[in-house]
Structure formats: structure tokens, C-alpha cells
XYZ file of C-alpha atoms in Angstrom:
728
model
C 16.178 -4.297 -8.728
C 10.905 0.835 -9.497
C 8.100 3.270 -7.648
C 8.187 5.401 -9.275
C 11.782 6.565 -8.796
C 14.128 4.527 -10.986
C 14.436 1.478 -13.151
C 16.797 -1.301 -13.883
C 18.850 -1.814 -16.961
C 20.004 1.727 -17.650
C 23.634 2.767 -17.358
C 24.691 5.939 -15.643
C 27.500 7.652 -13.808
C 28.085 5.745 -10.626
C 29.542 6.725 -7.284
C 33.198 6.675 -6.343
C 34.246 7.881 -9.778
C 33.576 4.714 -11.765
C 30.936 4.118 -14.399
C 27.998 2.195 -13.003
C 26.116 -0.112 -15.340
C 22.865 -0.897 -13.560
C 22.232 -3.516 -16.246
C 25.146 -5.505 -14.807
C 23.050 -6.969 -12.037
C 20.249 -7.816 -14.451
C 22.726 -9.706 -16.668
C 24.063 -11.555 -13.628
C 20.550 -12.460 -12.560
C 19.521 -13.665 -16.038
C 22.627 -15.862 -16.320
C 21.897 -17.272 -12.861
C 18.358 -18.120 -13.980
C 19.824 -19.868 -17.061
C 22.414 -21.836 -15.119
C 20.260 -23.267 -12.339
C 17.761 -25.178 -14.565
C 20.662 -26.554 -16.630
C 22.451 -27.800 -13.522
C 19.152 -29.365 -12.493
C 19.043 -31.174 -15.864
C 22.566 -32.481 -15.300
C 21.513 -33.752 -11.868
C 18.704 -35.658 -13.582
C 21.082 -37.063 -16.196
C 23.616 -38.353 -13.690
C 20.852 -40.168 -11.817
C 20.171 -42.400 -14.829
C 20.493 -46.176 -14.537
C 23.831 -47.467 -15.815
C 22.336 -50.520 -17.518
C 19.853 -48.472 -19.534
C 20.790 -48.347 -23.203
C 21.018 -44.778 -24.505
C 19.633 -43.825 -27.905
C 21.503 -41.410 -30.171
C 18.863 -38.794 -29.380
C 19.491 -39.155 -25.618
C 23.255 -38.996 -26.091
C 22.969 -35.817 -28.163
C 20.662 -34.280 -25.516
C 23.255 -35.009 -22.816
C 25.960 -33.312 -24.873
C 23.766 -30.264 -25.629
C 23.058 -29.764 -21.930
C 26.752 -29.883 -21.059
C 27.638 -27.399 -23.813
C 24.782 -25.087 -22.812
C 25.977 -25.053 -19.202
C 29.527 -24.236 -20.300
C 28.364 -21.366 -22.551
C 26.132 -19.932 -19.799
C 29.030 -20.148 -17.347
C 31.220 -18.296 -19.846
C 28.730 -15.428 -20.045
C 28.402 -15.402 -16.274
C 32.163 -15.247 -15.790
C 32.461 -12.258 -18.154
C 29.919 -10.353 -16.088
C 31.697 -11.350 -12.878
C 35.066 -10.190 -14.229
C 33.532 -6.848 -15.257
C 32.292 -6.370 -11.691
C 35.720 -7.331 -10.335
C 37.514 -4.775 -12.543
C 35.291 -1.998 -11.197
C 35.785 -2.976 -7.536
C 39.406 -3.476 -6.568
C 38.642 -4.295 -2.928
C 36.653 -7.379 -4.016
C 38.544 -8.162 -7.212
C 40.557 -11.107 -5.878
C 37.550 -12.840 -4.274
C 35.386 -12.419 -7.369
C 38.116 -13.588 -9.752
C 38.746 -16.747 -7.690
C 35.022 -17.562 -7.746
C 34.929 -16.900 -11.514
C 37.889 -19.231 -12.120
C 36.134 -21.976 -10.121
C 32.931 -21.474 -12.100
C 34.830 -21.617 -15.397
C 36.612 -24.817 -14.391
C 33.327 -26.412 -13.324
C 31.675 -25.466 -16.629
C 34.537 -26.891 -18.687
C 34.532 -30.097 -16.624
C 30.809 -30.592 -17.146
C 31.207 -29.973 -20.905
C 34.065 -32.510 -21.111
C 32.304 -35.196 -19.080
C 29.071 -34.864 -21.066
C 30.874 -34.972 -24.425
C 29.624 -38.278 -25.876
C 31.224 -37.899 -29.325
C 34.008 -40.255 -28.220
C 31.454 -43.088 -27.943
C 31.277 -43.161 -31.753
C 35.041 -43.811 -31.992
C 36.261 -47.179 -30.622
C 39.824 -45.914 -30.339
C 38.675 -43.421 -27.708
C 37.080 -46.005 -25.396
C 39.464 -45.148 -22.623
C 38.128 -41.569 -22.344
C 36.308 -40.677 -19.130
C 32.686 -39.572 -19.689
C 29.528 -39.100 -17.674
C 28.948 -42.860 -17.906
C 32.266 -43.715 -16.261
C 32.641 -40.787 -13.827
C 29.358 -39.713 -12.261
C 31.242 -38.503 -9.180
C 33.187 -36.001 -11.290
C 29.993 -34.497 -12.722
C 28.430 -34.271 -9.266
C 31.518 -32.491 -7.892
C 31.595 -30.112 -10.874
C 27.893 -29.286 -10.493
C 28.364 -28.564 -6.769
C 31.438 -26.411 -7.460
C 29.485 -24.513 -10.114
C 26.602 -23.727 -7.776
C 29.002 -22.732 -4.998
C 31.079 -20.397 -7.189
C 28.014 -18.796 -8.828
C 26.558 -18.127 -5.374
C 29.855 -16.518 -4.276
C 29.892 -14.169 -7.282
C 26.261 -13.191 -6.743
C 26.838 -12.464 -3.043
C 29.918 -10.378 -3.826
C 28.035 -8.504 -6.572
C 25.325 -7.807 -4.014
C 27.918 -6.257 -1.710
C 28.994 -4.003 -4.586
C 25.430 -2.767 -5.115
C 24.948 -2.106 -1.386
C 28.232 -0.169 -1.315
C 27.124 1.926 -4.298
C 23.789 2.772 -2.665
C 25.474 3.778 0.603
C 28.029 5.921 -1.258
C 25.274 7.569 -3.287
C 23.240 8.235 -0.128
C 26.265 9.850 1.544
C 26.746 12.151 -1.460
C 23.089 13.201 -1.308
C 23.334 13.878 2.449
C 26.504 15.950 2.021
C 24.868 18.098 -0.666
C 21.732 18.467 1.479
C 23.885 19.837 4.308
C 25.272 22.439 1.909
C 21.750 23.320 0.749
C 20.632 23.870 4.340
C 23.382 26.463 4.877
C 22.997 28.370 1.580
C 22.387 32.120 1.913
C 22.339 33.327 -1.711
C 19.899 32.370 -4.438
C 22.634 31.955 -7.067
C 24.591 29.532 -4.873
C 21.398 27.617 -4.116
C 20.632 27.135 -7.839
C 24.127 25.728 -8.457
C 24.037 23.326 -5.504
C 20.460 22.242 -6.193
C 21.423 21.331 -9.754
C 24.112 19.027 -8.362
C 21.622 17.689 -5.803
C 19.157 16.868 -8.589
C 21.761 14.816 -10.459
C 22.722 12.962 -7.280
C 19.067 12.207 -6.529
C 18.600 10.783 -10.042
C 21.628 8.522 -9.506
C 20.269 7.436 -6.118
C 16.883 6.806 -7.753
C 18.472 4.502 -10.359
C 20.309 2.452 -7.765
C 17.412 2.108 -5.332
C 14.948 1.426 -8.144
C 17.082 -1.465 -9.347
C 17.365 -2.731 -5.792
C 13.620 -2.523 -5.238
C 12.974 -4.672 -8.311
C 15.429 -7.316 -7.076
C 14.053 -7.611 -3.540
C 12.343 -10.969 -3.005
C 10.725 -9.965 0.304
C 7.455 -8.159 -0.516
C 7.542 -6.424 2.869
C 10.979 -4.922 2.180
C 9.877 -4.009 -1.321
C 6.907 -2.065 0.085
C 9.151 -0.268 2.591
C 11.567 0.675 -0.182
C 8.719 1.955 -2.371
C 7.421 4.087 0.510
C 10.858 5.594 1.260
C 11.517 6.328 -2.413
C 8.077 7.947 -2.805
C 8.931 10.296 0.086
C 12.245 11.259 -1.552
C 10.650 11.871 -4.938
C 7.888 14.130 -3.623
C 10.154 15.914 -1.151
C 12.616 16.884 -3.908
C 10.089 19.334 -5.368
C 9.064 20.494 -1.878
C 12.693 21.112 -0.945
C 13.157 23.335 -4.011
C 10.219 25.654 -3.320
C 10.598 25.613 0.481
C 14.284 26.594 0.211
C 13.556 29.344 -2.328
C 10.844 30.730 -0.021
C 13.326 30.792 2.871
C 15.895 32.642 0.769
C 13.279 35.165 -0.367
C 11.934 35.662 3.187
C 14.907 34.941 5.479
C 13.278 36.359 8.623
C 10.023 34.401 8.278
C 9.784 31.750 11.027
C 7.053 29.709 9.293
C 9.148 29.525 6.101
C 12.109 28.103 8.054
C 9.817 25.642 9.839
C 8.445 24.548 6.472
C 11.916 23.983 5.017
C 13.227 22.140 8.093
C 10.278 19.743 7.919
C 11.220 18.740 4.353
C 14.896 18.208 5.188
C 14.039 16.122 8.268
C 11.664 13.871 6.329
C 14.171 13.311 3.517
C 16.910 12.360 5.995
C 14.611 9.814 7.667
C 13.718 8.350 4.240
C 17.402 8.109 3.248
C 18.182 6.266 6.498
C 15.230 3.934 5.894
C 16.612 2.973 2.462
C 19.991 2.082 3.997
C 18.265 0.011 6.719
C 16.481 -1.963 4.004
C 19.488 -2.617 1.754
C 21.800 -3.517 4.669
C 19.047 -5.468 6.465
C 19.703 -3.635 9.730
C 16.694 -2.941 11.945
C 17.253 -0.239 14.609
C 16.963 -1.541 18.165
C 13.502 -1.072 19.620
C 11.713 -1.009 16.268
C 8.519 -3.066 16.467
C 7.212 -5.246 13.691
C 4.220 -3.622 11.999
C 2.410 -6.945 11.715
C 2.181 -7.121 15.523
C -0.413 -4.327 15.572
C -2.645 -5.758 12.829
C -5.937 -7.347 13.933
C -6.249 -9.430 10.776
C -2.761 -10.891 11.275
C -3.620 -11.708 14.894
C -6.872 -13.429 13.901
C -5.075 -15.444 11.210
C -2.456 -16.712 13.695
C -5.090 -17.440 16.370
C -7.172 -19.520 13.945
C -4.089 -21.509 12.917
C -3.407 -22.276 16.590
C -6.900 -23.511 17.401
C -7.081 -25.559 14.185
C -3.796 -27.243 15.155
C -5.610 -28.717 18.187
C -7.282 -31.193 15.829
C -3.916 -32.844 15.226
C -2.234 -32.218 18.579
C -4.207 -31.600 21.788
C -1.046 -30.504 23.584
C 0.034 -28.019 20.909
C -0.080 -25.139 23.414
C -1.585 -24.080 26.739
C -5.101 -22.730 27.269
C -3.582 -19.617 28.898
C -1.771 -18.766 25.642
C -5.003 -18.991 23.641
C -6.872 -16.773 26.123
C -4.109 -14.137 26.126
C -3.866 -14.156 22.307
C -7.615 -13.594 21.888
C -7.635 -10.795 24.478
C -4.800 -9.002 22.641
C -6.818 -9.197 19.391
C -10.005 -7.921 21.028
C -8.123 -5.090 22.762
C -7.006 -3.886 19.341
C -10.632 -3.674 18.189
C -10.900 -0.752 20.639
C -9.256 1.337 17.896
C -12.572 0.889 16.074
C -14.997 1.086 19.008
C -13.258 4.116 20.584
C -13.103 6.033 17.302
C -15.387 9.065 17.113
C -15.957 8.297 13.428
C -17.343 4.759 13.914
C -21.147 4.661 13.639
C -23.267 3.408 16.563
C -24.432 0.344 14.560
C -20.885 -0.735 13.667
C -19.668 -0.175 17.242
C -22.472 -2.297 18.724
C -21.894 -5.105 16.226
C -18.120 -5.197 16.924
C -18.720 -5.349 20.691
C -21.341 -8.079 20.234
C -19.006 -10.228 18.112
C -16.119 -9.695 20.580
C -18.290 -10.931 23.484
C -19.392 -13.911 21.407
C -15.764 -14.826 20.599
C -14.861 -14.784 24.322
C -17.799 -17.069 25.213
C -16.971 -19.503 22.432
C -13.327 -19.637 23.502
C -14.438 -20.604 27.018
C -16.555 -23.369 25.511
C -13.615 -24.512 23.389
C -11.277 -24.603 26.399
C -13.808 -26.656 28.380
C -14.170 -29.241 25.604
C -10.418 -29.227 25.010
C -9.697 -30.167 28.668
C -12.244 -32.983 28.453
C -10.757 -34.305 25.214
C -7.316 -34.562 26.827
C -8.646 -37.073 29.361
C -11.499 -38.724 27.393
C -10.560 -40.025 23.942
C -14.133 -40.634 22.690
C -15.654 -39.986 19.289
C -18.339 -37.655 20.703
C -15.752 -35.484 22.469
C -13.683 -35.259 19.268
C -16.789 -34.197 17.324
C -17.669 -31.606 19.972
C -14.120 -30.196 19.825
C -14.403 -29.941 16.044
C -17.735 -28.114 16.414
C -16.368 -25.580 18.940
C -13.344 -24.901 16.693
C -15.659 -24.238 13.741
C -17.926 -21.970 15.820
C -15.125 -19.714 17.096
C -13.577 -19.583 13.594
C -16.949 -18.479 12.222
C -17.293 -15.762 14.891
C -13.822 -14.427 14.135
C -14.607 -14.404 10.399
C -17.747 -12.382 11.139
C -15.672 -9.996 13.259
C -13.222 -9.594 10.364
C -16.086 -8.768 7.981
C -17.511 -6.179 10.373
C -14.129 -4.506 10.920
C -13.529 -4.474 7.152
C -16.947 -2.914 6.491
C -16.374 -0.281 9.188
C -12.919 0.806 7.985
C -13.602 0.758 4.241
C -16.915 2.598 4.592
C -15.267 5.292 6.717
C -12.416 5.647 4.194
C -14.749 5.809 1.179
C -16.997 8.429 2.856
C -13.992 10.520 3.874
C -12.409 10.443 0.410
C -15.726 11.406 -1.154
C -16.292 14.330 1.214
C -12.812 15.752 0.570
C -12.695 15.100 -3.180
C -13.199 18.800 -4.017
C -10.241 19.909 -1.823
C -12.307 22.895 -0.667
C -10.150 23.531 2.425
C -6.942 23.694 0.346
C -8.541 26.153 -2.075
C -9.730 28.298 0.835
C -6.235 28.304 2.376
C -4.720 29.476 -0.917
C -7.296 32.264 -1.164
C -6.775 33.472 2.415
C -3.025 33.429 1.753
C -3.104 35.723 -1.302
C -5.568 37.989 0.538
C -3.315 38.163 3.628
C -6.310 37.158 5.758
C -4.882 35.979 9.100
C -8.330 35.283 10.613
C -9.281 33.162 7.616
C -5.941 31.350 7.891
C -6.665 30.369 11.513
C -10.142 29.106 10.584
C -9.100 26.981 7.613
C -5.897 25.753 9.265
C -8.114 24.373 12.024
C -10.350 22.672 9.441
C -7.333 21.127 7.675
C -6.038 19.844 11.038
C -9.400 18.164 11.657
C -9.300 16.638 8.171
C -5.740 15.461 8.808
C -6.722 13.749 12.089
C -9.623 12.007 10.336
C -7.381 10.697 7.556
C -4.674 9.593 9.997
C -7.198 7.654 12.097
C -8.759 6.013 9.034
C -5.274 4.939 7.862
C -4.754 3.274 11.265
C -8.022 1.394 10.910
C -7.178 0.360 7.335
C -3.834 -0.973 8.541
C -5.678 -3.392 10.865
C -7.761 -4.835 8.021
C -5.321 -4.566 5.097
C -4.676 -8.317 5.001
C -1.034 -8.326 3.809
C 2.192 -6.927 5.234
C 3.005 -4.793 2.135
C -0.413 -3.124 2.381
C 0.073 -2.567 6.121
C 3.323 -0.744 5.302
C 1.537 1.342 2.655
C -1.094 2.300 5.263
C 1.639 3.399 7.682
C 3.254 5.438 4.887
C -0.095 7.139 4.110
C -0.640 7.890 7.805
C 2.811 9.496 8.157
C 2.386 11.464 4.917
C -0.934 13.005 5.978
C 0.471 13.780 9.433
C 3.563 15.583 8.117
C 2.133 17.186 4.959
C -0.889 18.592 6.798
C 1.347 20.535 9.172
C 3.618 21.669 6.325
C 0.648 23.021 4.338
C -0.358 25.129 7.346
C 3.164 26.591 7.743
C 3.363 27.261 3.975
C -0.057 28.982 4.105
C 1.092 31.087 7.063
C 4.144 32.246 5.082
C 1.964 33.264 2.129
C -0.509 35.076 4.406
C 2.351 37.078 5.909
C 3.730 37.794 2.402
C 0.610 37.775 0.161
C 2.376 39.271 -2.879
C 5.186 36.681 -2.850
C 5.063 34.504 -5.958
C 7.490 31.951 -4.549
C 5.461 31.606 -1.316
C 2.366 30.956 -3.448
C 4.237 28.401 -5.551
C 5.481 26.707 -2.381
C 1.946 26.358 -0.989
C 0.800 24.952 -4.355
C 3.501 22.258 -4.230
C 2.512 21.099 -0.740
C -1.190 21.126 -1.658
C -0.400 18.989 -4.741
C 1.412 16.494 -2.494
C -1.694 16.281 -0.292
C -3.988 15.783 -3.295
C -1.609 13.133 -4.656
C -1.736 11.229 -1.348
C -5.552 11.361 -1.412
C -5.374 9.716 -4.859
C -2.928 7.087 -3.551
C -5.314 6.349 -0.694
C -8.124 5.613 -3.166
C -5.864 3.066 -4.871
C -4.890 1.607 -1.486
C -8.553 1.193 -0.525
C -9.228 -0.629 -3.784
C -6.286 -2.975 -3.217
C -7.421 -3.760 0.343
C -10.879 -4.649 -0.968
C -9.311 -6.878 -3.626
C -7.293 -8.798 -1.036
C -10.347 -9.208 1.205
C -12.404 -10.533 -1.717
C -9.651 -12.897 -2.876
C -8.423 -10.903 -5.897
C -4.791 -10.748 -4.761
C -3.242 -10.993 -8.226
C -4.451 -7.632 -9.565
C -1.855 -4.878 -9.706
C -2.356 -1.149 -9.998
C 1.089 -0.064 -11.186
C 0.262 2.068 -14.217
C -3.446 2.758 -13.835
C -3.390 5.335 -16.615
C -2.029 3.016 -19.298
C -4.409 0.930 -21.427
C -5.076 -2.722 -20.634
C -5.188 -5.427 -23.351
C -8.511 -5.952 -25.127
C -10.379 -9.031 -23.899
C -11.583 -9.994 -27.364
C -8.091 -10.083 -28.849
C -7.506 -13.597 -30.144
C -3.730 -13.350 -30.191
C -2.272 -14.234 -26.771
C 1.125 -12.776 -27.686
C -0.365 -9.368 -28.342
C -2.113 -9.511 -24.975
C 1.176 -10.084 -23.266
C 3.007 -7.277 -25.070
C 0.638 -4.582 -23.773
C 1.349 -5.406 -20.149
C 4.274 -3.555 -18.578
C 6.978 -5.685 -17.041
C 8.948 -4.383 -14.072
C 11.866 -3.156 -16.190
C 9.560 -1.210 -18.550
C 7.753 0.386 -15.622
C 11.037 1.215 -13.945
C 12.543 2.778 -17.081
C 9.494 4.961 -17.658
C 9.485 5.980 -13.988
C 13.155 6.997 -14.211
C 12.611 9.023 -17.369
C 9.600 10.638 -15.691
C 11.691 11.689 -12.689
C 14.292 13.340 -14.938
C 11.472 15.122 -16.758
C 10.075 16.362 -13.431
C 13.469 17.830 -12.521
C 13.747 19.530 -15.930
C 10.325 21.179 -15.494
C 11.588 22.482 -12.158
C 14.679 23.949 -13.881
C 12.484 25.521 -16.586
C 10.211 27.099 -13.968
C 13.266 28.571 -12.205
C 14.330 30.210 -15.479
C 10.807 31.507 -16.176
C 10.598 33.135 -12.707
C 13.597 35.343 -13.575
C 11.674 37.216 -16.293
C 10.082 40.479 -15.196
C 7.661 40.457 -18.154
C 5.671 37.263 -17.534
C 3.522 37.981 -20.618
C 6.501 37.861 -22.961
C 5.796 35.494 -25.869
C 8.888 33.394 -25.140
C 7.898 33.086 -21.476
C 4.315 32.105 -22.333
C 5.481 29.393 -24.756
C 8.008 28.112 -22.226
C 5.454 28.090 -19.401
C 2.977 26.130 -21.528
C 5.631 23.572 -22.455
C 6.748 23.195 -18.844
C 3.160 22.673 -17.702
C 2.547 19.983 -20.327
C 5.844 18.255 -19.484
C 4.841 18.211 -15.810
C 1.535 16.514 -16.739
C 3.591 13.885 -18.560
C 5.759 13.421 -15.455
C 2.591 12.860 -13.373
C 1.403 10.350 -15.991
C 4.534 8.218 -15.407
C 3.471 7.984 -11.756
C -0.149 7.051 -12.583
C -1.382 10.523 -11.553
C -2.536 13.782 -13.082
C -5.026 14.712 -15.801
C -3.717 12.292 -18.469
C -5.565 9.008 -17.998
C -4.771 6.973 -21.141
C -1.915 6.638 -23.615
C -4.145 8.382 -26.176
C -4.376 11.406 -23.832
C -0.594 11.323 -23.646
C -0.162 11.258 -27.438
C -2.562 14.167 -27.914
C -0.761 16.181 -25.213
C 2.589 15.559 -26.897
C 1.280 16.714 -30.278
C 0.297 20.013 -28.651
C 3.656 20.092 -26.819
C 5.565 19.729 -30.114
C 3.493 22.522 -31.706
C 4.205 24.762 -28.713
C 7.913 24.004 -29.134
C 7.778 25.173 -32.755
C 5.923 28.336 -31.660
C 8.689 28.968 -29.116
C 11.292 28.593 -31.869
C 9.394 31.150 -33.950
C 9.178 33.589 -30.998
C 12.906 33.241 -30.334
C 13.683 33.850 -34.029
C 11.688 37.115 -33.890
C 13.626 38.146 -30.783
C 16.967 37.254 -32.445
C 16.392 39.948 -35.097
C 16.999 42.593 -32.409
C 20.433 41.198 -31.553
C 23.925 41.741 -32.879
C 25.380 39.166 -35.252
C 27.392 37.190 -32.651
C 24.508 36.973 -30.171
C 22.049 36.226 -32.956
C 24.193 33.330 -34.196
C 24.470 31.880 -30.687
C 20.680 31.925 -30.321
C 19.996 30.470 -33.772
C 22.282 27.523 -33.013
C 20.092 26.657 -30.020
C 16.913 27.030 -32.115
C 18.378 24.669 -34.712
C 18.648 22.037 -31.963
C 15.034 22.510 -30.832
C 13.204 22.369 -34.180
C 14.418 18.867 -35.260
C 13.473 17.407 -31.864
C 9.952 18.860 -32.153
C 9.565 17.361 -35.646
C 10.874 14.009 -34.388
C 8.357 14.094 -31.546
C 5.542 14.765 -34.011
C 6.725 11.800 -36.094
C 6.850 9.459 -33.086
C 3.337 10.428 -31.949
C 1.922 9.740 -35.418
C 3.780 6.457 -35.969
C 1.571 3.432 -35.217
C 3.303 0.895 -32.981
C 0.777 -1.899 -32.725
C 0.964 -3.877 -29.470
C 4.000 -1.847 -28.361
C 2.371 0.863 -26.270
C 5.202 1.046 -23.750
C 7.838 1.325 -26.466
C 5.980 4.324 -27.892
C 5.544 5.907 -24.447
C 9.245 5.372 -23.752
C 10.262 7.083 -27.025
C 7.870 9.979 -26.427
C 9.190 10.645 -22.912
C 12.806 10.440 -24.105
C 12.164 12.978 -26.892
C 10.221 15.255 -24.532
C 13.098 15.186 -22.093
C 15.514 16.269 -24.846
C 13.179 19.140 -25.826
C 12.901 20.258 -22.178
C 16.694 20.244 -21.762
C 16.976 22.582 -24.779
C 14.098 24.715 -23.436
C 15.983 25.328 -20.173
C 19.090 26.385 -22.135
C 17.050 28.641 -24.437
C 15.211 30.389 -21.610
C 18.473 31.058 -19.777
C 20.219 32.342 -22.929
C 17.293 34.520 -24.025
C 17.083 36.094 -20.568
C 20.808 36.953 -20.570
C 20.658 38.393 -24.104
C 17.523 40.399 -23.264
C 19.247 41.936 -20.219
C 22.287 42.713 -22.361
C 20.068 44.316 -25.021
C 18.216 46.410 -22.429
C 21.495 47.579 -20.930
C 22.818 48.639 -24.353
C 19.537 50.421 -25.176
C 19.644 52.286 -21.851
C 23.196 53.413 -22.577
C 22.172 54.577 -26.049
C 19.208 56.553 -24.620
C 21.482 58.065 -21.972
C 24.054 59.149 -24.574
C 21.322 60.554 -26.865
C 19.821 62.612 -24.050
C 23.252 63.947 -23.114
C 23.953 64.992 -26.747
C 20.571 66.686 -26.902
C 21.253 68.672 -23.741
C 24.739 69.664 -24.987
C 23.233 70.887 -28.287
C 20.761 73.145 -26.509
C 23.538 74.614 -24.412
């Protein structure tokens, strides 16, 4: 059942108060995959000829298959019973299906037991050779009961996702109404945990979806939720810091609205409910239209009455009307526009010729007419292929030029600068430029959608279009808030977060463009999941080692889930760091460096950020571990100023941090040949543990520092009073 939000196979606290083992569904699925081939083998065995003499080897094979089926059913039933015990409303139905499966497995084992054939006294025993009907019935019962359990288990997963979504929505409503910073921090911590749980469940579900279109929709919705979690944090903090700022409220409301839409989209996917009036994305794709049109005209070779000429004419006109998105675009060059119009006119003329020959062929069944029909079909197919090539060239060239021109993110940098300067005139100028850039990107995404070639890529294009549309406006409102409050650190941080989301989407668009080109050129099989992780060496002679370097879906999902937790921990650490008045304090500087490096690691799990290879990751983690030891040293120096009880409390926390840093150093230096993902997994897990301790340490140090300052102020006050009394 991963984007980057959450993987399969990892247990966690589930909704409704019961423990959720997300590996449960994986076990069920693996047992199902074991059972079905074995049942297929039994079907083959029972179709044998009765008069064929069986060798001992064949008899033993029959028995092994029966025993294997029974064992697999036993494992399946255990998983089913575990699901039943966790879900009382479905317990009876699941248990009945499990009992049926168990009975079927035992029957198959008994009927395929050929040991009795070696003992004459047992000749009366019924076996597969005397009761084929019994084996057939048992096999059918087995398939039926397994299907029932799987369908009921699916209902459990859907229920868990809906419950988890409702918890997230309820907490979001509380976050929207928060008025104090302290209350916000408490509720957001709960919200973070609920989002991680929701990420696990939806990540598992995404992996299990068979429909690639649904899988792409789920990935898009989960990507929105992941990115918006960070945006929601900074946008809400900005609102709390500047409660009377209209642009800050607008910024925050935009994040909440987008998250709610994404949450609803996830539920639509898992429940398979499409809202009334929603149109199918494929209906607006030119490439899909051309593909269907060509299939229709090619069908005329086999059946001249396959459809009416009016239908063909209307279908072609709909396709050519959609090409107006290209010809009407201000960004399409004159040469491309002229070529598209020329090919459209040619396609119309060739369709007229085809229709003329088609009418003749319906009345005259001659060889020459059949050959002419074949020729006209080939000619219009060729014209449409040429039109496809021209549309592809137009869209991909526009996208590549646009990405290249905006690679330096000059407008975003200028907006940040005008914000910290409080330059309202500059804000208006660069906001206008960003709006123009946004409209360009949105239009190019629409053109790419037409030529993407597959439904999942069409959905990704729609997601990119929506992201640029929404994020562009949010950047402008965030920049306006900073310009009105140029000294506000949180307003600056908020603008940075939205700018990072924009830059991230630009990077995603580059990957999307590459995938569209691959599909067009026939390289469908290539995936771009973890672009930053190393690929197997081509000259490696060992095929097993080649396989081990490639991430499977569960590995990717696990790393993505760990990465999300790490991202949330860096957010918590940054919240603690912001509390300190002295930002140059040694403890703060160490903590800030560690948080920054951990965030780079989080980006790495999403295929983004400055770390491009696993070697970059290892080097970064070595530095991270060293910085952790420096932090421990800084905290030890600070502890010397404290009283014994406080000092002991702090040293206990340091004693947790130091071993983890040493363990991380050991993991980074340990060679794990052909197990890159195992090493990455261990590194992220250790880093997450270090970051959890860092958050605790920063919070504790801040409290103890405030306590120390308060005591010192009292001591100074008392000393001054004594001095004054002495003079008197």
C-alpha cells in the first residue's frame, strides 16, 4: 500500500484506540500471492487423465502441493483472525470466512495425501484419484473464502484511513482557532503525530493500488499534505505574531483550504467515490483523443460498419479544437503555430478523402477499393503522428526554455530582499513579475498535460498546474506580510518556506518533463523514484548484486516515512531555537547546524536538496555526528553554572546524546556492500533519534538558562540593596 509520505510494513499507533500493524495487509497480500499459484497447480493436477500411470515422483509432488496449500492457508487464517480481533464489527464475517478457508485447506491436504496408496489395507480411502469433485469444490471454497477475507480486510483499512482523516481535520479546526502561541505549539505537536499516522496509512494504500491513475492521484494529494504541513506551521506562527495583518491571515487560510481539499481527495480515492460533475482528465488530452481516433479508423479494416462517418468527423474536430490551446498561446513560436495549423488542415482533408473511399467500399467490394481504403487510413494516421510530434516539440521546448530561464530564482530572491527592506514599491514590481512567471508555468503545464501520453502523467501535470497557481499567490501574500513587518523573523521564515515549495515544484517539473520525453520515445519502464540514490554499476558481473541496489516499493516507502518524521523533528528543533534571545549562543549555533543538516537529509529522502548521492549523505552524517558531540561539549560547559539537581538533569540528557552520535559515526564507517538502502535506513533512524534528543536538550537548556538568569538577577538585586543599606 509511498510518495514520499509513508511506507508499508511498519507498525504504529492506529486510530480508534487499537494498535495498527500496517504490515498486516502486506502479510495478507503475500499469503494471497502464495495461495493462488498453488490452487492453480491443484487445478492442473485434477485435470490429469485417470488412466495415466503415476510415478512415485509425481505422487510425491501431488502430496507436497496439497500440504503447501494447507500450510499457506494456515498462515492466512492467522492473519485473518488477527484482523478480526481488532475489528469487532467485522469479526463474525471474517471468522466465518477463515473457518471456510481452513476447512478447504484441510480437505485439499487430505485428498492429495497419496501415502495410503502404499498400503493395500487403506485402499478404501478417498483420494484425489477417486474424488476429483471434492478437490474442485475445496479449491473453489478456498478461493471464495480468501477473497472474502481480503475484501473485509480492505474495508478495515478504508475505515482506518477515514478515522485518521477525521482526527486530522478535527485538530486542524482547533489550530485555526488558536489565539496563543503556547496553545498552538501543543496542538501542532498533536497534529504532527496525527499527520504521521495518516501518512503511514495512505502510503500503504498507495503501494497497494493497482490502478496507476488512482496511484498518481494519491501521490499528488499526499505531496500536497506533506509540503503544506511545514507551510501551516510558519503561516500560523506568523498570524499569531501579527494578528492584525490581513495578508498573514490570507496566507494561512490558503494553506488550510488546500490541505482540506487534499484530505477529501484521499478519501475519494480510497472509497472510490467521484463527486458528481467531476470530468475525467483524459477527456481533455489531445494525445488520448488521437489514440482513440486512430483505433476507430483502423477498425474500419475489419468492419466497415463499425461506426458512422459523422462520429469520426466530430471526434477529429474535438481533437483539432484542443490544439487551439497551443495555437492561441502567446508563448508558442510563429513557426510552431504555422506547422500545427498546417497539419490540422491536412488531417481534415485526409479525413474527407477517407470518408469518400469508405462510402464507396460499403457498396463496391473490390480489391482496388480495399487497397485505396487502406492507403487513406495510413495517410491520416501518418498526419496525426506528425501532429503529435509537432505538439510534443512545442510543449517540451517551451517547458525546457522556461525552466532554464527561471533556474536562478531571481524573482524570489528579489521578493525576499524587498521584504526585509520594507520596500512596498519593490514588492508591487516583483509580485507582478512572479504573477507573470506563474501564468507562464501554469499554461505550460496545461500544454504538457495534452502531450503527456499516460493518465498518471496527465494527473501529475494537473497537480503541478494547481501547485504553481496556489503557491504563487501565497508567496505574494507572505512577501506582503514581511514587507509590512520587515524586522519579523517569523515572517521571513514563512516567506522562505513558501519560496522553497516553489523551487521544489520547479525541480519536480524538470523530472516530469523528462518522464514525458521518455514515454514519447518509448522508454516507459524507467522510474525516477529516488534520483539521488546510486544506480547499480553496469559492469558488475553478479546479477544478484545488481538487484540489491535497486529500491523496492517497501524500502522507498520506509525511507520516505522516516524522512517525514525527521522533517517534523527539524521543525520542532527550529521552534525551540527561535525562543533563544542570544542566537549566537554556542548551544544554539550547534543546534541550528544540526537542524539544517537533518533537513537536508529529509530533502534527500524525497529526491531533493543539495545531497545528490548516498556518498554525499554519508559525509553529511559524519559532520552531523561531530556537531552532535560539539553540542554535548557546549551543554557540559553550561551545566557547570547550574546547581547540582539541575546539573544532574542536564547530564542525563547528554549521556543519551553522546552514544547515539558514536553509533551514527560507526554506521557511516561500516561498509555494507550491495546494501545501500539498508545503510541509508539505519542512518536516518539514528539521525531521527539524535534529533529527538536535540529537541529535548534545547528545551531543557532554555528553561535552565532562564532559571539561572532569574536567580542571578535576584542576587544582583539583593547585593545592590545591601550596598545601599550599608551606605545609609
